[in-house]
Amino acid sequence: MSIKTIILAAGQGTRMRSSRPKVLHEIANKALLQHVYETSLSLENNQIFVIYGHGGETVKQTLSSLDATWIEQKQQLGTGHAVQQAIHHVADPDTVLILYGDVPLLKEKTIQTLLHKVSLTSLALLTVNLDDPTGYGRIVRDKDHAVVKIVEQKDANEVELQISEGNTGILACKGSQLKQWLSRLSNNNAQNEYYLTDIIEMAVEDGLSVETTQAGSQDEVLGVNNRNQLAHLERVYQSEQAQALMEKGVTLRDPARVDVRGSFAELGQDIDVDVNVIFEGINRIGSNVKIGPNCLIKNASIGNDVEIFANSVIEDASVGTGSRIGPFARLRPQTELADHVHIGNFVEIKKSTVAAGSKINHLSYIGDSEVGSKVNIGAGTITCNYDGVNKFKTVIGDGAFIGSDTQLVAPVTVGKNATIGAGSTITRDTPENQLTLSRTKQLSVPTWQRPVKQAEIVPDNSPQSLAPCQSEK
Ligand code: UD1
Ligand code: CA
């Protein structure tokens, strides 16, 4: 069976009150339209068409990497008209699946169920029972419960408005029949639109049965029309991500306070995630990893037995087995930490490698550096890697000890097992095994006296002298 999926995405989305086309608004950092696209990608033997319109060029450009055929609907004359734009790509034996670009959480399973109900004698329709069906097309059934037609809200009579079964808009049918039905559509209705929903009545007239199915949840078929619905579906999506993580054996201290905006290429055993942790992009996380509260982990590779303490940010970086990061650490892109590295509070590392067993525990900036193994970098050490124009490299040999408050002015190399005295500004390479320091000599002045405050030597009759003394005893 060959499938042609037509994703309708030409609507304006005025209620978003945004300059951005609606389908480019995001759930978990991914455009609504891309969610729909990715779900339909999982179908075999499927070709995807996107009908775009309002602000469409932006949509097309932003999502140009999608393996889909983009078709412009120059005027939005209705859902039926939208499908007509793609119909010449459909062959008679194809099964056509209609999806909406603003209904992002539809599940593959639901689509499969729908597709299984399609044949030359049946059209498949996804419906939803709603407490408040306002705005939805209503599914009209006869006394044998068979679907006879869909009537739009604006065209419905009093009795029809009472129907709580709504049309999701998602349906599937055979190509040959769809072509026939579309050619017969008219816009003779309350909105002067070509309604796709009119094909239901035509199918019934042609002797087909309309097979309905419902999704696993209402949220699955919910469309995004405003920011409120966008936020709601973000929470629904995040709750699904949290469930999935827990099913894979991850401990979440609070499943309502973790956000996954991406995926996991690897997920070890016994990962413990505290509250307000955000995972972005593609992460790999080993076993026995503890992640403290308020951490952002993005495109990271975290080895086994790692502990990441509160408020740390790790982005495009890798952390070796047994390492400890934070609290308040920031690992920026191209940071590679080997095993058993300790990175402490207010330490920023960028584009640097740190070999096994090294420690950078307090208030440091290490950029464009190659740090050897078992190096100890004291508090407040800074690699001065930038002269305002170019970046230069700092190399620190194995076993080196960098005293606190040292500036390493790159390009510079600190030899193996070298010690740098605290407070040094190192501008030239330092030899192995030796102490190097640059420091002005300490000086004490025995005759020096503190200056006295002017106010304390005013005449006796001044108002200040009447003020109570600090101590008169
Ligand atoms: C449509 C259905 C209605 C259903 C509801 C579910 C029709 C006539 N009505 O109504 O039965 O209950 O969806 O949300 O189909 N679009 C285009 N081009 C157009 C018009 C729409 O691409 O010319 C796209 C929109 O971007 C949107 C989808 O089609 O993704 C639905 O359009 P919308 O205007 O929201 O349809 P409704 O009037 O809500
Ligand atoms: Ca709608």
Short mmCIF file of C-alpha atoms and ligand atoms in Angstrom, two decimals:
data_model
loop_
_atom_site.label_atom_id
_atom_site.label_comp_id
_atom_site.label_asym_id
_atom_site.label_seq_id
_atom_site.Cartn_x
_atom_site.Cartn_y
_atom_site.Cartn_z
CA MET A 1 0.00 0.00 0.00
CA SER A 2 1.33 3.38 -1.00
CA ILE A 3 0.43 6.31 1.25
CA LYS A 4 0.25 9.98 0.38
CA THR A 5 0.14 12.12 3.49
CA ILE A 6 -1.15 15.65 2.98
CA ILE A 7 -0.42 17.97 5.88
CA LEU A 8 -2.60 21.07 5.92
CA ALA A 9 -0.58 24.04 7.14
CA ALA A 10 -1.81 27.06 5.23
CA GLY A 11 -3.98 28.59 7.93
CA GLN A 12 -3.10 32.00 9.37
CA GLY A 13 -3.29 31.36 13.07
CA THR A 14 -4.40 34.90 13.93
CA ARG A 15 -5.20 33.98 17.53
CA MET A 16 -1.53 33.33 18.23
CA ARG A 17 -1.02 37.11 17.83
CA SER A 18 2.38 36.46 16.37
CA SER A 19 4.47 37.47 13.38
CA ARG A 20 5.54 33.86 13.20
CA PRO A 21 3.36 31.47 11.19
CA LYS A 22 1.44 29.23 13.59
CA VAL A 23 2.98 25.93 12.52
CA LEU A 24 6.45 27.30 13.34
CA HIS A 25 5.58 27.78 16.99
CA GLU A 26 7.29 25.11 18.99
CA ILE A 27 6.67 22.34 21.44
CA ALA A 28 9.87 21.13 23.09
CA ASN A 29 11.95 23.35 20.77
CA LYS A 30 10.48 21.70 17.71
CA ALA A 31 8.02 23.32 15.26
CA LEU A 32 4.44 22.05 15.45
CA LEU A 33 4.64 21.10 11.80
CA GLN A 34 7.81 19.12 12.39
CA HIS A 35 6.11 17.07 15.09
CA VAL A 36 3.41 16.11 12.58
CA TYR A 37 6.00 15.47 9.90
CA GLU A 38 8.08 13.20 12.14
CA THR A 39 5.05 11.17 13.19
CA SER A 40 4.09 10.60 9.56
CA LEU A 41 7.69 9.72 8.72
CA SER A 42 7.30 6.56 10.74
CA LEU A 43 4.72 5.26 8.23
CA GLU A 44 6.15 2.96 5.60
CA ASN A 45 5.87 3.62 1.91
CA ASN A 46 4.73 7.14 2.53
CA GLN A 47 5.18 10.37 0.61
CA ILE A 48 4.59 13.61 2.49
CA PHE A 49 3.09 16.82 1.09
CA VAL A 50 2.87 20.07 3.02
CA ILE A 51 0.25 22.62 1.98
CA TYR A 52 1.55 26.01 2.95
CA GLY A 53 0.13 29.46 2.55
CA HIS A 54 0.19 32.36 4.94
CA GLY A 55 3.79 33.28 5.76
CA GLY A 56 4.55 30.13 3.88
CA GLU A 57 7.95 31.07 2.54
CA THR A 58 9.23 31.33 6.10
CA VAL A 59 7.75 27.94 6.93
CA LYS A 60 9.31 26.38 3.86
CA GLN A 61 12.71 27.97 4.51
CA THR A 62 12.76 27.13 8.21
CA LEU A 63 11.84 23.51 7.60
CA SER A 64 13.61 23.09 4.25
CA SER A 65 15.38 19.97 5.48
CA LEU A 66 12.13 18.02 5.71
CA ASP A 67 11.79 15.32 3.10
CA ALA A 68 8.45 16.62 1.86
CA THR A 69 6.92 18.17 -1.24
CA TRP A 70 5.91 21.76 -0.56
CA ILE A 71 2.76 22.97 -2.27
CA GLU A 72 1.55 26.51 -2.04
CA GLN A 73 -2.13 27.27 -1.52
CA LYS A 74 -2.18 30.87 -2.65
CA GLN A 75 -5.60 31.65 -1.22
CA GLN A 76 -7.07 29.84 1.76
CA LEU A 77 -10.42 28.84 0.32
CA GLY A 78 -11.02 25.98 2.73
CA THR A 79 -9.73 22.57 3.74
CA GLY A 80 -11.16 20.93 0.60
CA HIS A 81 -9.43 23.50 -1.58
CA ALA A 82 -6.19 22.88 0.34
CA VAL A 83 -6.28 19.16 -0.44
CA GLN A 84 -7.12 19.90 -4.09
CA GLN A 85 -3.70 21.60 -4.41
CA ALA A 86 -1.96 18.26 -3.95
CA ILE A 87 -4.40 15.91 -5.60
CA HIS A 88 -2.52 15.66 -8.90
CA HIS A 89 0.30 13.95 -6.99
CA VAL A 90 -2.08 11.22 -5.89
CA ALA A 91 -2.43 8.01 -7.89
CA ASP A 92 -5.74 6.12 -7.91
CA PRO A 93 -4.58 3.14 -5.79
CA ASP A 94 -2.93 5.37 -3.17
CA THR A 95 -4.29 5.74 0.32
CA VAL A 96 -4.50 9.42 1.18
CA LEU A 97 -4.02 10.52 4.77
CA ILE A 98 -5.02 14.05 5.80
CA LEU A 99 -3.22 15.55 8.79
CA TYR A 100 -3.19 19.07 10.27
CA GLY A 101 0.10 20.91 10.77
CA ASP A 102 -1.22 22.42 13.98
CA VAL A 103 -2.23 19.14 15.65
CA PRO A 104 1.19 18.12 16.93
CA LEU A 105 0.67 15.24 19.35
CA LEU A 106 -1.18 12.73 17.21
CA LYS A 107 0.30 9.27 17.75
CA GLU A 108 1.51 6.89 15.09
CA LYS A 109 -0.63 4.15 16.63
CA THR A 110 -3.79 6.21 16.08
CA ILE A 111 -2.83 6.82 12.46
CA GLN A 112 -2.21 3.10 11.95
CA THR A 113 -5.63 2.25 13.34
CA LEU A 114 -7.17 4.79 10.97
CA LEU A 115 -5.27 3.48 7.95
CA HIS A 116 -6.37 -0.08 8.66
CA LYS A 117 -9.99 1.00 8.25
CA VAL A 118 -9.53 2.33 4.72
CA SER A 119 -10.71 0.36 1.69
CA LEU A 120 -12.62 0.94 -1.53
CA THR A 121 -15.78 0.42 0.49
CA SER A 122 -14.86 2.48 3.55
CA LEU A 123 -13.53 5.90 4.46
CA ALA A 124 -11.78 6.27 7.83
CA LEU A 125 -12.47 9.24 10.07
CA LEU A 126 -10.92 10.25 13.38
CA THR A 127 -13.52 11.72 15.71
CA VAL A 128 -13.46 12.98 19.27
CA ASN A 129 -16.09 13.17 22.00
CA LEU A 130 -16.01 16.58 23.59
CA ASP A 131 -17.58 18.16 26.65
CA ASP A 132 -17.70 21.38 24.69
CA PRO A 133 -17.73 20.75 20.93
CA THR A 134 -18.00 24.46 20.05
CA GLY A 135 -16.12 25.24 16.84
CA TYR A 136 -15.89 21.66 15.69
CA GLY A 137 -17.69 20.07 12.78
CA ARG A 138 -20.31 17.66 14.19
CA ILE A 139 -20.52 14.01 13.25
CA VAL A 140 -24.12 13.34 12.20
CA ARG A 141 -25.22 9.69 12.55
CA ASP A 142 -28.44 7.91 11.61
CA LYS A 143 -30.52 5.79 13.96
CA ASP A 144 -28.27 2.79 13.26
CA HIS A 145 -25.36 4.92 14.43
CA ALA A 146 -23.87 5.06 10.92
CA VAL A 147 -22.19 8.35 9.98
CA VAL A 148 -24.17 10.22 7.35
CA LYS A 149 -22.34 13.53 7.16
CA ILE A 150 -20.32 16.20 8.94
CA VAL A 151 -21.91 19.55 9.52
CA GLU A 152 -19.77 22.56 10.36
CA GLN A 153 -20.59 24.61 13.46
CA LYS A 154 -21.65 27.59 11.37
CA ASP A 155 -23.97 25.50 9.21
CA ALA A 156 -25.46 23.37 11.97
CA ASN A 157 -29.05 23.50 13.16
CA GLU A 158 -30.14 23.44 16.83
CA VAL A 159 -30.30 19.64 16.98
CA GLU A 160 -26.93 19.18 15.28
CA LEU A 161 -25.29 21.66 17.64
CA GLN A 162 -26.19 19.31 20.51
CA ILE A 163 -23.98 16.56 19.06
CA SER A 164 -20.89 16.08 21.21
CA GLU A 165 -18.95 13.97 18.72
CA GLY A 166 -16.63 16.32 16.84
CA ASN A 167 -14.57 16.01 13.68
CA THR A 168 -10.82 16.11 14.28
CA GLY A 169 -10.29 16.81 10.58
CA ILE A 170 -7.98 13.83 10.30
CA LEU A 171 -9.13 11.20 7.83
CA ALA A 172 -7.96 8.68 5.27
CA CYS A 173 -9.46 7.33 2.07
CA LYS A 174 -8.60 5.95 -1.36
CA GLY A 175 -7.04 8.25 -3.98
CA SER A 176 -9.41 7.41 -6.82
CA GLN A 177 -12.44 8.24 -4.71
CA LEU A 178 -10.96 11.39 -3.19
CA LYS A 179 -10.30 12.78 -6.68
CA GLN A 180 -13.94 12.21 -7.58
CA TRP A 181 -15.28 13.81 -4.43
CA LEU A 182 -12.97 16.84 -4.52
CA SER A 183 -14.06 17.63 -8.07
CA ARG A 184 -17.64 17.81 -6.85
CA LEU A 185 -17.05 20.20 -3.90
CA SER A 186 -18.82 23.53 -3.82
CA ASN A 187 -18.47 26.51 -1.51
CA ASN A 188 -22.18 26.96 -1.07
CA ASN A 189 -22.14 27.22 2.73
CA ALA A 190 -22.02 29.67 5.62
CA GLN A 191 -18.30 30.39 5.18
CA ASN A 192 -18.15 30.20 1.37
CA GLU A 193 -15.36 27.68 1.74
CA TYR A 194 -14.62 24.41 0.03
CA TYR A 195 -15.11 22.08 2.98
CA LEU A 196 -13.17 18.84 2.94
CA THR A 197 -15.81 17.57 5.36
CA ASP A 198 -18.37 17.53 2.53
CA ILE A 199 -16.73 14.40 1.11
CA ILE A 200 -18.23 12.38 3.97
CA GLU A 201 -21.76 12.79 2.67
CA MET A 202 -20.54 12.02 -0.86
CA ALA A 203 -18.87 8.83 0.34
CA VAL A 204 -22.09 7.73 2.00
CA GLU A 205 -24.03 8.50 -1.20
CA ASP A 206 -21.51 6.39 -3.12
CA GLY A 207 -22.33 3.47 -0.83
CA LEU A 208 -19.19 3.57 1.32
CA SER A 209 -19.28 3.12 5.04
CA VAL A 210 -17.60 5.74 7.23
CA GLU A 211 -15.47 3.95 9.78
CA THR A 212 -14.70 6.11 12.78
CA THR A 213 -12.01 5.70 15.37
CA GLN A 214 -10.96 7.76 18.37
CA ALA A 215 -7.54 8.67 19.64
CA GLY A 216 -6.10 7.46 22.94
CA SER A 217 -6.69 10.87 24.49
CA GLN A 218 -8.27 14.21 23.60
CA ASP A 219 -4.87 15.90 23.78
CA GLU A 220 -3.70 13.78 20.86
CA VAL A 221 -6.15 15.47 18.50
CA LEU A 222 -6.02 18.94 20.03
CA GLY A 223 -5.02 21.72 17.67
CA VAL A 224 -3.06 24.81 18.60
CA ASN A 225 -4.95 28.03 17.97
CA ASN A 226 -3.63 30.21 20.79
CA ARG A 227 -0.76 30.44 23.28
CA ASN A 228 -2.84 28.83 25.96
CA GLN A 229 -3.32 25.65 23.92
CA LEU A 230 0.36 25.75 22.98
CA ALA A 231 1.34 25.81 26.65
CA HIS A 232 -1.14 23.06 27.47
CA LEU A 233 0.22 20.75 24.79
CA GLU A 234 3.80 21.50 25.87
CA ARG A 235 2.88 20.19 29.34
CA VAL A 236 1.14 17.15 27.85
CA TYR A 237 4.21 16.42 25.75
CA GLN A 238 6.57 16.88 28.71
CA SER A 239 4.49 14.63 30.88
CA GLU A 240 4.79 11.92 28.19
CA GLN A 241 8.56 12.42 28.09
CA ALA A 242 8.79 12.09 31.86
CA GLN A 243 6.71 8.88 31.80
CA ALA A 244 8.96 7.46 29.09
CA LEU A 245 12.09 8.28 31.11
CA MET A 246 10.72 6.60 34.22
CA GLU A 247 9.73 3.53 32.20
CA LYS A 248 13.36 3.34 31.08
CA GLY A 249 14.45 3.31 34.72
CA VAL A 250 15.29 6.96 35.34
CA THR A 251 14.40 8.37 38.76
CA LEU A 252 12.68 11.73 38.48
CA ARG A 253 12.30 13.46 41.84
CA ASP A 254 9.30 15.25 40.33
CA PRO A 255 8.07 14.14 36.89
CA ALA A 256 6.27 17.49 36.54
CA ARG A 257 9.53 19.37 36.86
CA VAL A 258 11.75 18.01 34.13
CA ASP A 259 11.76 19.11 30.49
CA VAL A 260 13.04 17.08 27.57
CA ARG A 261 13.52 19.14 24.44
CA GLY A 262 15.22 16.56 22.32
CA SER A 263 16.17 12.94 22.73
CA PHE A 264 18.60 10.53 24.34
CA ALA A 265 21.08 8.61 22.23
CA GLU A 266 22.01 6.62 25.30
CA LEU A 267 20.47 6.25 28.73
CA GLY A 268 22.19 4.18 31.40
CA GLN A 269 20.79 2.56 34.51
CA ASP A 270 20.00 4.35 37.76
CA ILE A 271 20.06 7.90 36.59
CA ASP A 272 18.71 10.22 39.26
CA VAL A 273 17.34 13.56 38.16
CA ASP A 274 16.40 16.27 40.65
CA VAL A 275 13.84 19.00 39.95
CA ASN A 276 13.95 21.62 37.19
CA VAL A 277 16.44 19.86 34.98
CA ILE A 278 16.22 20.62 31.25
CA PHE A 279 17.60 18.26 28.63
CA GLU A 280 18.07 19.76 25.18
CA GLY A 281 19.27 18.31 21.88
CA ILE A 282 20.72 14.83 21.83
CA ASN A 283 22.21 13.64 25.11
CA ARG A 284 24.08 10.50 26.09
CA ILE A 285 23.99 9.68 29.76
CA GLY A 286 25.75 6.76 31.40
CA SER A 287 24.78 4.70 34.44
CA ASN A 288 24.71 5.86 38.07
CA VAL A 289 24.56 9.49 37.11
CA LYS A 290 23.12 12.01 39.55
CA ILE A 291 21.91 15.35 38.24
CA GLY A 292 21.15 18.03 40.81
CA PRO A 293 18.40 20.65 40.63
CA ASN A 294 18.25 23.41 37.99
CA CYS A 295 20.74 21.99 35.51
CA LEU A 296 20.68 22.49 31.74
CA ILE A 297 22.17 19.54 29.87
CA LYS A 298 22.44 20.08 26.13
CA ASN A 299 24.03 17.82 23.51
CA ALA A 300 26.20 16.37 26.23
CA SER A 301 27.87 13.07 26.74
CA ILE A 302 28.00 12.11 30.41
CA GLY A 303 29.96 9.05 31.48
CA ASN A 304 29.13 6.56 34.23
CA ASP A 305 29.21 7.46 37.93
CA VAL A 306 29.13 11.17 37.32
CA GLU A 307 27.59 13.63 39.73
CA ILE A 308 26.40 16.99 38.45
CA PHE A 309 25.54 19.37 41.27
CA ALA A 310 22.88 22.09 41.32
CA ASN A 311 22.70 24.93 38.79
CA SER A 312 25.24 23.62 36.31
CA VAL A 313 25.08 24.18 32.55
CA ILE A 314 26.64 21.66 30.20
CA GLU A 315 26.50 22.28 26.47
CA ASP A 316 28.13 20.36 23.61
CA ALA A 317 30.58 18.90 26.08
CA SER A 318 31.62 15.49 27.32
CA VAL A 319 32.24 14.41 30.89
CA GLY A 320 34.28 11.31 31.73
CA THR A 321 33.49 8.52 34.17
CA GLY A 322 33.52 9.38 37.85
CA SER A 323 33.71 13.14 37.34
CA ARG A 324 32.03 15.74 39.55
CA ILE A 325 30.65 18.94 38.10
CA GLY A 326 29.37 22.02 39.93
CA PRO A 327 27.45 23.36 41.72
CA PHE A 328 27.27 26.44 39.44
CA ALA A 329 29.66 25.10 36.81
CA ARG A 330 29.48 25.92 33.13
CA LEU A 331 30.90 23.60 30.50
CA ARG A 332 30.73 25.29 27.12
CA PRO A 333 31.04 23.77 23.64
CA GLN A 334 34.02 21.58 22.86
CA THR A 335 34.88 20.91 26.45
CA GLU A 336 36.13 17.37 26.91
CA LEU A 337 36.72 16.13 30.42
CA ALA A 338 38.42 12.78 30.90
CA ASP A 339 37.68 10.46 33.83
CA HIS A 340 37.61 11.58 37.46
CA VAL A 341 37.83 15.26 36.76
CA HIS A 342 36.48 17.68 39.37
CA ILE A 343 34.99 20.96 38.21
CA GLY A 344 33.71 23.14 41.03
CA ASN A 345 31.64 26.25 41.56
CA PHE A 346 31.81 29.25 39.24
CA VAL A 347 34.17 27.51 36.87
CA GLU A 348 33.72 28.12 33.14
CA ILE A 349 35.43 25.88 30.62
CA LYS A 350 35.37 26.39 26.87
CA LYS A 351 36.96 24.47 23.99
CA SER A 352 39.40 22.69 26.26
CA THR A 353 40.46 19.19 27.14
CA VAL A 354 41.11 18.21 30.73
CA ALA A 355 42.88 14.89 31.27
CA ALA A 356 42.12 12.34 33.97
CA GLY A 357 42.12 13.22 37.65
CA SER A 358 42.53 16.97 37.28
CA LYS A 359 40.76 19.47 39.50
CA ILE A 360 39.53 22.97 38.80
CA ASN A 361 37.48 23.59 41.87
CA HIS A 362 36.76 27.29 42.26
CA LEU A 363 36.10 30.45 40.26
CA SER A 364 38.17 29.84 37.14
CA TYR A 365 38.01 30.43 33.40
CA ILE A 366 39.74 27.86 31.24
CA GLY A 367 39.46 28.46 27.49
CA ASP A 368 41.27 27.05 24.44
CA SER A 369 43.39 24.93 26.74
CA GLU A 370 44.90 21.52 26.99
CA VAL A 371 45.08 20.53 30.63
CA GLY A 372 47.10 17.42 31.48
CA SER A 373 46.29 14.74 34.01
CA LYS A 374 46.38 15.21 37.80
CA VAL A 375 46.64 18.95 37.41
CA ASN A 376 45.42 21.13 40.25
CA ILE A 377 44.21 24.55 39.22
CA GLY A 378 43.78 26.93 42.13
CA ALA A 379 40.89 29.29 42.76
CA GLY A 380 40.56 32.28 40.46
CA THR A 381 42.88 31.03 37.74
CA ILE A 382 42.23 32.55 34.35
CA THR A 383 43.54 31.63 30.92
CA CYS A 384 43.87 34.90 29.03
CA ASN A 385 43.14 33.34 25.66
CA TYR A 386 41.99 36.39 23.74
CA ASP A 387 43.86 39.55 22.74
CA GLY A 388 40.72 41.16 21.41
CA VAL A 389 41.30 39.78 17.93
CA ASN A 390 42.76 36.29 18.09
CA LYS A 391 42.44 33.32 20.40
CA PHE A 392 45.53 31.52 21.72
CA LYS A 393 46.15 28.21 23.36
CA THR A 394 47.26 27.36 26.88
CA VAL A 395 48.92 24.02 27.55
CA ILE A 396 49.30 22.78 31.12
CA GLY A 397 51.46 19.68 31.60
CA ASP A 398 50.56 16.64 33.69
CA GLY A 399 50.85 17.07 37.42
CA ALA A 400 51.17 20.85 37.32
CA PHE A 401 49.99 22.89 40.31
CA ILE A 402 48.66 26.32 39.45
CA GLY A 403 48.47 28.62 42.46
CA SER A 404 45.34 30.65 43.09
CA ASP A 405 44.65 33.85 41.16
CA THR A 406 47.05 33.04 38.36
CA GLN A 407 46.68 34.51 34.90
CA LEU A 408 48.07 32.37 32.13
CA VAL A 409 48.57 34.68 29.16
CA ALA A 410 48.29 32.53 26.04
CA PRO A 411 49.98 31.28 24.02
CA VAL A 412 51.80 29.71 26.93
CA THR A 413 52.87 26.29 28.15
CA VAL A 414 53.26 25.22 31.76
CA GLY A 415 55.69 22.31 32.03
CA LYS A 416 54.91 18.96 33.63
CA ASN A 417 54.85 18.98 37.43
CA ALA A 418 55.56 22.69 37.41
CA THR A 419 54.26 24.80 40.30
CA ILE A 420 53.04 28.33 39.71
CA GLY A 421 53.03 30.62 42.73
CA ALA A 422 49.72 32.20 43.64
CA GLY A 423 48.91 35.55 42.08
CA SER A 424 51.28 35.13 39.16
CA THR A 425 50.87 36.54 35.69
CA ILE A 426 52.54 33.98 33.46
CA THR A 427 53.47 35.28 30.04
CA ARG A 428 56.28 32.88 29.08
CA ASP A 429 56.51 29.09 29.09
CA THR A 430 57.41 27.70 32.49
CA PRO A 431 59.88 24.81 32.98
CA GLU A 432 58.93 21.36 34.25
CA ASN A 433 59.29 20.52 37.94
CA GLN A 434 60.17 24.07 38.97
CA LEU A 435 58.39 26.79 40.89
CA THR A 436 57.65 29.80 38.74
CA LEU A 437 56.11 32.93 40.12
CA SER A 438 55.74 36.55 39.13
CA ARG A 439 54.95 38.66 42.09
CA THR A 440 56.02 42.02 43.45
CA LYS A 441 57.85 41.68 46.80
CA GLN A 442 55.71 42.02 49.90
CA LEU A 443 56.49 45.16 51.92
CA SER A 444 55.56 46.34 55.43
CA VAL A 445 55.86 49.99 56.63
CA PRO A 446 56.30 50.13 60.44
CA THR A 447 55.95 53.95 60.67
CA TRP A 448 52.72 54.09 58.76
CA GLN A 449 49.58 55.39 60.47
CA ARG A 450 46.00 55.18 59.41
CA PRO A 451 44.51 58.46 58.29
CA VAL A 452 42.07 59.95 60.81
CA LYS A 453 38.56 60.93 59.81
CA GLN A 454 38.18 64.72 59.43
CA ALA A 455 34.85 64.80 61.32
CA GLU A 456 36.47 63.51 64.49
CA ILE A 457 38.64 66.64 65.04
CA VAL A 458 35.90 69.32 65.00
CA PRO A 459 35.84 71.92 67.90
CA ASP A 460 34.25 70.92 71.23
CA ASN A 461 31.16 73.18 71.01
CA SER A 462 30.04 71.62 67.73
CA PRO A 463 26.78 69.63 67.77
CA GLN A 464 28.69 66.41 67.04
CA SER A 465 30.53 66.66 70.37
CA LEU A 466 27.19 66.54 72.17
CA ALA A 467 26.29 63.28 70.57
CA PRO A 468 26.55 60.28 72.85
CA CYS A 469 29.99 58.69 72.82
CA GLN A 470 30.56 55.16 71.63
CA SER A 471 32.28 54.28 74.87
CA GLU A 472 33.09 56.67 77.73
CA LYS A 473 34.37 54.20 80.25
C1 UD1 B 1 -11.90 22.08 10.50
C2 UD1 B 1 -13.02 21.13 10.04
C3 UD1 B 1 -13.92 20.82 11.23
C4 UD1 B 1 -13.10 20.25 12.37
C5 UD1 B 1 -11.95 21.20 12.73
C6 UD1 B 1 -11.03 20.58 13.74
C7 UD1 B 1 -13.49 21.63 7.72
C8 UD1 B 1 -14.41 22.34 6.78
N1 UD1 B 1 -13.77 21.75 9.00
O1 UD1 B 1 -12.56 23.28 10.87
O2 UD1 B 1 -14.92 19.90 10.86
O3 UD1 B 1 -13.91 20.03 13.49
O4 UD1 B 1 -11.17 21.51 11.57
O5 UD1 B 1 -10.09 21.50 14.15
O6 UD1 B 1 -12.58 20.96 7.29
N2 UD1 B 1 -6.22 24.96 6.23
C9 UD1 B 1 -5.51 25.12 5.06
N3 UD1 B 1 -6.05 25.82 4.04
C10 UD1 B 1 -7.31 26.34 4.10
C11 UD1 B 1 -8.03 26.17 5.32
C12 UD1 B 1 -7.46 25.47 6.34
O7 UD1 B 1 -4.37 24.66 4.94
O8 UD1 B 1 -7.73 26.94 3.14
C13 UD1 B 1 -5.62 24.20 7.31
C14 UD1 B 1 -5.37 25.02 8.57
O9 UD1 B 1 -4.06 25.52 8.58
C15 UD1 B 1 -5.58 24.00 9.67
C16 UD1 B 1 -6.57 23.03 9.09
O10 UD1 B 1 -6.52 23.19 7.70
O11 UD1 B 1 -4.38 23.30 9.98
C17 UD1 B 1 -7.96 23.29 9.62
O12 UD1 B 1 -8.35 24.55 9.27
P1 UD1 B 1 -9.25 25.45 10.21
O13 UD1 B 1 -9.52 26.72 9.55
O14 UD1 B 1 -8.69 25.45 11.57
O15 UD1 B 1 -10.58 24.57 10.16
P2 UD1 B 1 -11.82 24.70 11.10
O16 UD1 B 1 -12.72 25.74 10.57
O17 UD1 B 1 -11.40 24.79 12.50
CA CA B 2 -9.24 24.82 13.76
#
